[in-house]
CSV table of C-alpha atoms and ligand atoms in Angstrom, one decimal:
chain,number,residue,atom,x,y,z
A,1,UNK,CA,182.9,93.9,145.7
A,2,UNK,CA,182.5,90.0,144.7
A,3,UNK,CA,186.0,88.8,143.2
A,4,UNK,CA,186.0,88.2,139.5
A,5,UNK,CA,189.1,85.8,139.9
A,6,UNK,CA,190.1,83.6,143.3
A,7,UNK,CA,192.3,81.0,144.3
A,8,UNK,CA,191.0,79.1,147.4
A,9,UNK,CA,193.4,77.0,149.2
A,10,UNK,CA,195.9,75.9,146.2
A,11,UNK,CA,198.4,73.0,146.6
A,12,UNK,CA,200.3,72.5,143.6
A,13,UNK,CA,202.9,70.1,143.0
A,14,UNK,CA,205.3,69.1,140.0
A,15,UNK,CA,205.7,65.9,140.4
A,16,UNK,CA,206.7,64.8,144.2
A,17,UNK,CA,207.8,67.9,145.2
A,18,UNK,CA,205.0,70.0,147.0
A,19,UNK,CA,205.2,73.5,145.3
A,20,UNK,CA,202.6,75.4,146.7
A,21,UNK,CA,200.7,75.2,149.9
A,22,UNK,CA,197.2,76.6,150.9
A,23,UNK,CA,197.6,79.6,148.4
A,24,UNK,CA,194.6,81.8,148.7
A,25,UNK,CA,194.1,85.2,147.2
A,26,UNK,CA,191.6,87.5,145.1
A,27,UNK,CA,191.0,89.9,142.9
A,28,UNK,CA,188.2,92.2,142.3
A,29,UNK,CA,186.8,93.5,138.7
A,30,UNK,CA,189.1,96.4,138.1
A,31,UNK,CA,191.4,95.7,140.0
A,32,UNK,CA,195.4,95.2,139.5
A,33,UNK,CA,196.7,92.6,142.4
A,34,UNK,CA,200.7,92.1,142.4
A,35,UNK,CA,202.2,88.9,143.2
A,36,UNK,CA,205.7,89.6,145.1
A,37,UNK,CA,208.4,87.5,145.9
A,38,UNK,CA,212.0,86.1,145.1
A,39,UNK,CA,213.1,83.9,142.6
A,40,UNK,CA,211.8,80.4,143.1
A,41,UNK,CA,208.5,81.0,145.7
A,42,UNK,CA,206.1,80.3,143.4
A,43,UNK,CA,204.8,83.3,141.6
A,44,UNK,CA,205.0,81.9,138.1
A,45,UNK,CA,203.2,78.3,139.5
A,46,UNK,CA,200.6,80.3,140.8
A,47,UNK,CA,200.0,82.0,137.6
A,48,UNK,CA,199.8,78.2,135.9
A,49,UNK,CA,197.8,76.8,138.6
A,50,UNK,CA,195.1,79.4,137.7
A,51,UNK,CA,195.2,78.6,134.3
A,52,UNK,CA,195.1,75.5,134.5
A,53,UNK,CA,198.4,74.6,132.7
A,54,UNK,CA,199.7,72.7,136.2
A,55,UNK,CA,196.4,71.7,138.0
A,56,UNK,CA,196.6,71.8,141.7
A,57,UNK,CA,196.1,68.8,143.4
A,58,UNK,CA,193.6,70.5,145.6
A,59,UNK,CA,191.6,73.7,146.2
A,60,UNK,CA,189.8,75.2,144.0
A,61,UNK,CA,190.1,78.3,141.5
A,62,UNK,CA,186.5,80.2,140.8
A,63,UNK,CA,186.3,83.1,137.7
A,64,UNK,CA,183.6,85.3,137.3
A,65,UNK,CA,181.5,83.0,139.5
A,66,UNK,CA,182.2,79.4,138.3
A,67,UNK,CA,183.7,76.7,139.7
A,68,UNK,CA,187.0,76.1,137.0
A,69,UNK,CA,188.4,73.4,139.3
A,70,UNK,CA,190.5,71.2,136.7
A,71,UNK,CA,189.6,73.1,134.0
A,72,UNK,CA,192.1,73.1,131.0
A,73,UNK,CA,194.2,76.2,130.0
A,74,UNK,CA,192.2,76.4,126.6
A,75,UNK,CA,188.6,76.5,128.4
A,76,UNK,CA,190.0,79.2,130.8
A,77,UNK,CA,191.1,81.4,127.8
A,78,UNK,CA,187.5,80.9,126.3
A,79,UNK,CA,186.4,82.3,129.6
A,80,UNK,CA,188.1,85.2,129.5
A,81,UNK,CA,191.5,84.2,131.8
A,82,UNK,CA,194.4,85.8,129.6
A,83,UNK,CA,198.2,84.9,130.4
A,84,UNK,CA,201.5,86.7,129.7
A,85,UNK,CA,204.2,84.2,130.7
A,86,UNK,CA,207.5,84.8,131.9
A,87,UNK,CA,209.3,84.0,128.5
A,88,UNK,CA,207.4,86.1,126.3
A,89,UNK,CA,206.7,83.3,123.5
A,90,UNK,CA,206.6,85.4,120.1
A,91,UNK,CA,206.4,83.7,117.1
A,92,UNK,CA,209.8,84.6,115.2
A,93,UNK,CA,208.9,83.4,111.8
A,94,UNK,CA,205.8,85.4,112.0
A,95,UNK,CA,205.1,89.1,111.5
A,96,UNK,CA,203.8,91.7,114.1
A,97,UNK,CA,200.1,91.4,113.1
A,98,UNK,CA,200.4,87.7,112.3
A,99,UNK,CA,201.2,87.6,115.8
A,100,UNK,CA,198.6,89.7,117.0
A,101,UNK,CA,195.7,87.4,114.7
A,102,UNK,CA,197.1,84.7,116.9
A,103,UNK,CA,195.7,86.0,119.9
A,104,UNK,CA,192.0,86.2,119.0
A,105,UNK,CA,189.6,83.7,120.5
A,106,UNK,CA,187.2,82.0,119.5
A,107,UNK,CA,183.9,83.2,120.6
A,108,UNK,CA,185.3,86.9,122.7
A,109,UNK,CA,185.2,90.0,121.4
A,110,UNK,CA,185.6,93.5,123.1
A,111,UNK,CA,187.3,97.2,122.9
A,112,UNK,CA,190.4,94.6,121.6
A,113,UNK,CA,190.5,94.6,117.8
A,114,UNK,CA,193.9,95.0,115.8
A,115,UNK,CA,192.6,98.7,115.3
A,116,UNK,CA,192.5,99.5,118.8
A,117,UNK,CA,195.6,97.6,119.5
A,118,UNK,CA,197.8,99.5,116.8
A,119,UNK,CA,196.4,102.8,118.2
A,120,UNK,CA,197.3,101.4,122.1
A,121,UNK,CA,200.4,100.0,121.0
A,122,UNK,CA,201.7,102.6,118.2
A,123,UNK,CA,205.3,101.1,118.7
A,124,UNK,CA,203.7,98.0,117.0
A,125,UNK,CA,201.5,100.0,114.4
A,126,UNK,CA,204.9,101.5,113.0
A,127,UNK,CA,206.2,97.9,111.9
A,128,UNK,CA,203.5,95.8,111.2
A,129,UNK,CA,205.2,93.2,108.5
A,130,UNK,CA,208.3,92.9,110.8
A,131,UNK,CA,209.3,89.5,111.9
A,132,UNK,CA,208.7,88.3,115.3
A,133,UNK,CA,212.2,86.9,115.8
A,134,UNK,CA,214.0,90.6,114.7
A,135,UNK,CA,211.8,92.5,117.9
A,136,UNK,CA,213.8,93.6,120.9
A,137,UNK,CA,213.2,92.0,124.1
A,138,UNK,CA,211.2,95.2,125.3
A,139,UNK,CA,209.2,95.2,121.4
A,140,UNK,CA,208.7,91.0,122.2
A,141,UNK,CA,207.0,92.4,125.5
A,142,UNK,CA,204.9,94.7,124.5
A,143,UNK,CA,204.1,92.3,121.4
A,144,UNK,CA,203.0,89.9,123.9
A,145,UNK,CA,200.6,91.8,125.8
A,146,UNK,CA,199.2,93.3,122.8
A,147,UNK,CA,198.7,89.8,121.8
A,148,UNK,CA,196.8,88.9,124.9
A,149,UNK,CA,195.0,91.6,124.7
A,150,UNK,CA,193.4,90.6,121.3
A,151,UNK,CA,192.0,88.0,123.3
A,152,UNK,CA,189.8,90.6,125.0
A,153,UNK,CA,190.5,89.1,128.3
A,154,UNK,CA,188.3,89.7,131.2
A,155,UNK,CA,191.4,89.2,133.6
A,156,UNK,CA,195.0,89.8,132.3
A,157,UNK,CA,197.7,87.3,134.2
A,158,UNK,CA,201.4,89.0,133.5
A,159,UNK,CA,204.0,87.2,135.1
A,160,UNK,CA,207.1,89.6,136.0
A,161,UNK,CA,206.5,91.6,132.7
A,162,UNK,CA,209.2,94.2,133.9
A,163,UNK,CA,211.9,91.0,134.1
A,164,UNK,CA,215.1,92.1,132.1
A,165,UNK,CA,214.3,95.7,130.1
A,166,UNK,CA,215.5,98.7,130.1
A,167,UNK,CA,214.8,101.6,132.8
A,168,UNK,CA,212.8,103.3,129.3
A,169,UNK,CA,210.8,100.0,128.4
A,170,UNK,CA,209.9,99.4,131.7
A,171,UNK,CA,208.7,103.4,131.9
A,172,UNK,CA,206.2,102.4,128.4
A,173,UNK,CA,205.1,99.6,130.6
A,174,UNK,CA,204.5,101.3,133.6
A,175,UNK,CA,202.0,103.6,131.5
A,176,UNK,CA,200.5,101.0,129.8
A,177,UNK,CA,199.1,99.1,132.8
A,178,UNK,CA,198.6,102.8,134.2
A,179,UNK,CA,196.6,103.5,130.9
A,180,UNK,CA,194.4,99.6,131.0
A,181,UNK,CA,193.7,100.3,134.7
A,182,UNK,CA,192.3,103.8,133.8
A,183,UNK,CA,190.3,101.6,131.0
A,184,UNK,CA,188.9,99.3,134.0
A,185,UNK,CA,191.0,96.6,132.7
A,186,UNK,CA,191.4,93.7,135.9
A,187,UNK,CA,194.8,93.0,135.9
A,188,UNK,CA,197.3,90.0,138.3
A,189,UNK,CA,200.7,90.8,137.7
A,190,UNK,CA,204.2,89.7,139.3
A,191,UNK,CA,206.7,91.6,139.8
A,192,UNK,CA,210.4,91.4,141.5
A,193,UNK,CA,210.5,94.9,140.9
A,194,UNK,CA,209.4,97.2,144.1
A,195,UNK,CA,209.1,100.7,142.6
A,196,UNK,CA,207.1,99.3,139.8
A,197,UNK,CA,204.8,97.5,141.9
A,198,UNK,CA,204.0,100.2,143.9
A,199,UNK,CA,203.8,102.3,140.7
A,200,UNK,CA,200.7,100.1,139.1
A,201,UNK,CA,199.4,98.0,141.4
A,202,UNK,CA,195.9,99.0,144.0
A,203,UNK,CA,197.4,95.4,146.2
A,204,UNK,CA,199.8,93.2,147.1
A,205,UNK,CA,200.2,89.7,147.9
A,206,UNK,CA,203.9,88.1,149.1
A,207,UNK,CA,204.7,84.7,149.0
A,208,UNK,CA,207.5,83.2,150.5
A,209,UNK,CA,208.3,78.9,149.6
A,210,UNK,CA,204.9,78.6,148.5
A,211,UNK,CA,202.9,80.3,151.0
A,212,UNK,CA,201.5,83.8,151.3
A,213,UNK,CA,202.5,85.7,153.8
A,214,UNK,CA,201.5,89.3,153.5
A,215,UNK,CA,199.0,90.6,151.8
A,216,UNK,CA,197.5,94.3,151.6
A,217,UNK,CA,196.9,97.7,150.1
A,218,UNK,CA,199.8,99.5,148.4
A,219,UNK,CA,199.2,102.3,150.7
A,220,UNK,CA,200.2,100.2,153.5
A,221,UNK,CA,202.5,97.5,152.0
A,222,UNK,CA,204.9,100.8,151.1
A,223,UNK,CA,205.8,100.8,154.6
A,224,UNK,CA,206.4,97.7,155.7
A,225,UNK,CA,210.3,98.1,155.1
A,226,UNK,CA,210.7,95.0,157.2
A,227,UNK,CA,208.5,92.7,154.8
A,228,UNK,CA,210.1,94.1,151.8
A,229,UNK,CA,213.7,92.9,153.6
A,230,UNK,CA,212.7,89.7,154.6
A,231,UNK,CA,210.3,88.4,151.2
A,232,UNK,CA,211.5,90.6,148.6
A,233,UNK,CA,215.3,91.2,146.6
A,234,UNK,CA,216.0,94.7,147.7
B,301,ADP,N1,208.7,72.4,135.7
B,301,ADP,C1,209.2,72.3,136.9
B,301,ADP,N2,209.5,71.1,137.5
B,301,ADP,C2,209.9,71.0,138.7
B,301,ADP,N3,210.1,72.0,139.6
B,301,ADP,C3,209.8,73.2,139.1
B,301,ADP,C4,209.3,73.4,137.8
B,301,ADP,N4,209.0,74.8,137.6
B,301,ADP,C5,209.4,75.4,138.7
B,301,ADP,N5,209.8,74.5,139.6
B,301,ADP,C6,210.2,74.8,141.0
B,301,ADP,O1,209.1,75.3,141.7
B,301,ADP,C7,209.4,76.3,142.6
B,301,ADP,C8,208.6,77.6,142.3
B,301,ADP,O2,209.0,78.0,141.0
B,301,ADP,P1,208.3,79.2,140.2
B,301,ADP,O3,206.8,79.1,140.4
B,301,ADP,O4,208.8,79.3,138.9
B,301,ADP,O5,208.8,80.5,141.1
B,301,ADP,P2,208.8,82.0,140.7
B,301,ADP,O6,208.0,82.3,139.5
B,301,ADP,O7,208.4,82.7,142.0
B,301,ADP,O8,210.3,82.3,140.5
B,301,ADP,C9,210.9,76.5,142.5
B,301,ADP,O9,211.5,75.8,143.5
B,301,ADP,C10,211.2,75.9,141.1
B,301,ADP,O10,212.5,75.3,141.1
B,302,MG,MG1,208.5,83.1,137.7
């Protein structure tokens, strides 16, 4: 099937110091694609290269069959390129749903309304008018993807969205992208986390200092103990 989302030869850089090199990969409509590696490889520049928050110097990124080369984070949003980062970004001073209005766009619509959210979400639909700022870490994440969500993204970027909850949190996570893959949703996730991975994800792709070097099916990557020693924490 045609990719809806690739990264063709990717060399990022921040500043002088040459990040990523030659970073290719793909995802097809539908699909859930897991970015692996340790701390530091480039997982999260990857996620901002695509986005457009840190340009590559060269190659070239093309969504849903457009060249969006250079393109700026906010025009990638419009098109349909939704992003969870790493550090969650609530809004404390606002409320649940203020939160949630904050992640409509301009000009998308889809199944994502606050309707179908609250009924997705119903840890969120319970508290409403609480503050941003009061929400456990594992409430903040699940606030956050909600809140991309409202975007009605046609691809949803999460970048290590296990990172730091608890064994139950990460269990409502794991059935959440269980429950948007059932839904068709096209999902790129990172993860540090082996057993999740494997849990929610149809591929993998490792990088190691800024290159990839492995990528395939879940069916085969769960046997290839000597990759997961060498690339990953375990
Ligand atoms: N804003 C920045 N300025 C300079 N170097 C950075 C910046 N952000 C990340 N790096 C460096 O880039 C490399 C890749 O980081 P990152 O993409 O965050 O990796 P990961 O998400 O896989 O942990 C690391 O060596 C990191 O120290
Ligand atoms: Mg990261």
């Amino acid at each position: 099937m045609e990719s809806i989302l690739k990264a063709i030869d990717l060399n990022t850089f921040y500043d002088r110091s040459h990040i990523l090199f030659n970073v290719t990969l793909e995802v097809a409509p539908g699909e859930t694609v897991c970015l692996m590696g340790r701390n530091g490889v480039g997982k999260t520049t990857t996620f901002r290269s695509l986005m457009g928050l840190t340009p590559p110097k060269t190659g070239t990124v093309v969504f849903k069959g457009k060249d969006c080369s250079g393109w700026a984070s906010y025009r990638m949003a419009r098109m349909g390129l939704g992003f969870v980062p790493e550090d969650r970004r609530i809004l404390g001073p606002f409320t649940v749903r203020e939160n949630l209005e904050l992640g409509r766009i301009p000009g998308r619509s889809g199944r994502w309304d606050i309707d179908a959210v609250f009924k997705q979400f119903p840890l969120l639909a319970d508290m409403p008018e609480r503050m941003g700022g009061t929400l456990s870490g594992g409430e903040q994440q699940m606030l956050t993807i909600a809140r991309a969500l409202m975007g009605n993204p046609d691809v949803l970027m999460l970048d290590e969205p296990s990172e730091g909850l608890s064994p139950v949190i990460v269990g409502e996570l794991k059935r959440l992208i269980q429950d948007l893959k059932a839904a068709d949703t096209t999902i790129l996730l990172s993860e540090q986390n082996l057993k999740f991975a494997l849990a929610v994800s149809d591929r993998v792709v490792v990088l190691d200092k800024g290159h990839v070097v492995y990528g395939g099916s879940v069916a085969q990557f769960q046997k290839e103990e000597k990759i997961h020693k060498k690339y990953l924490a375990v």
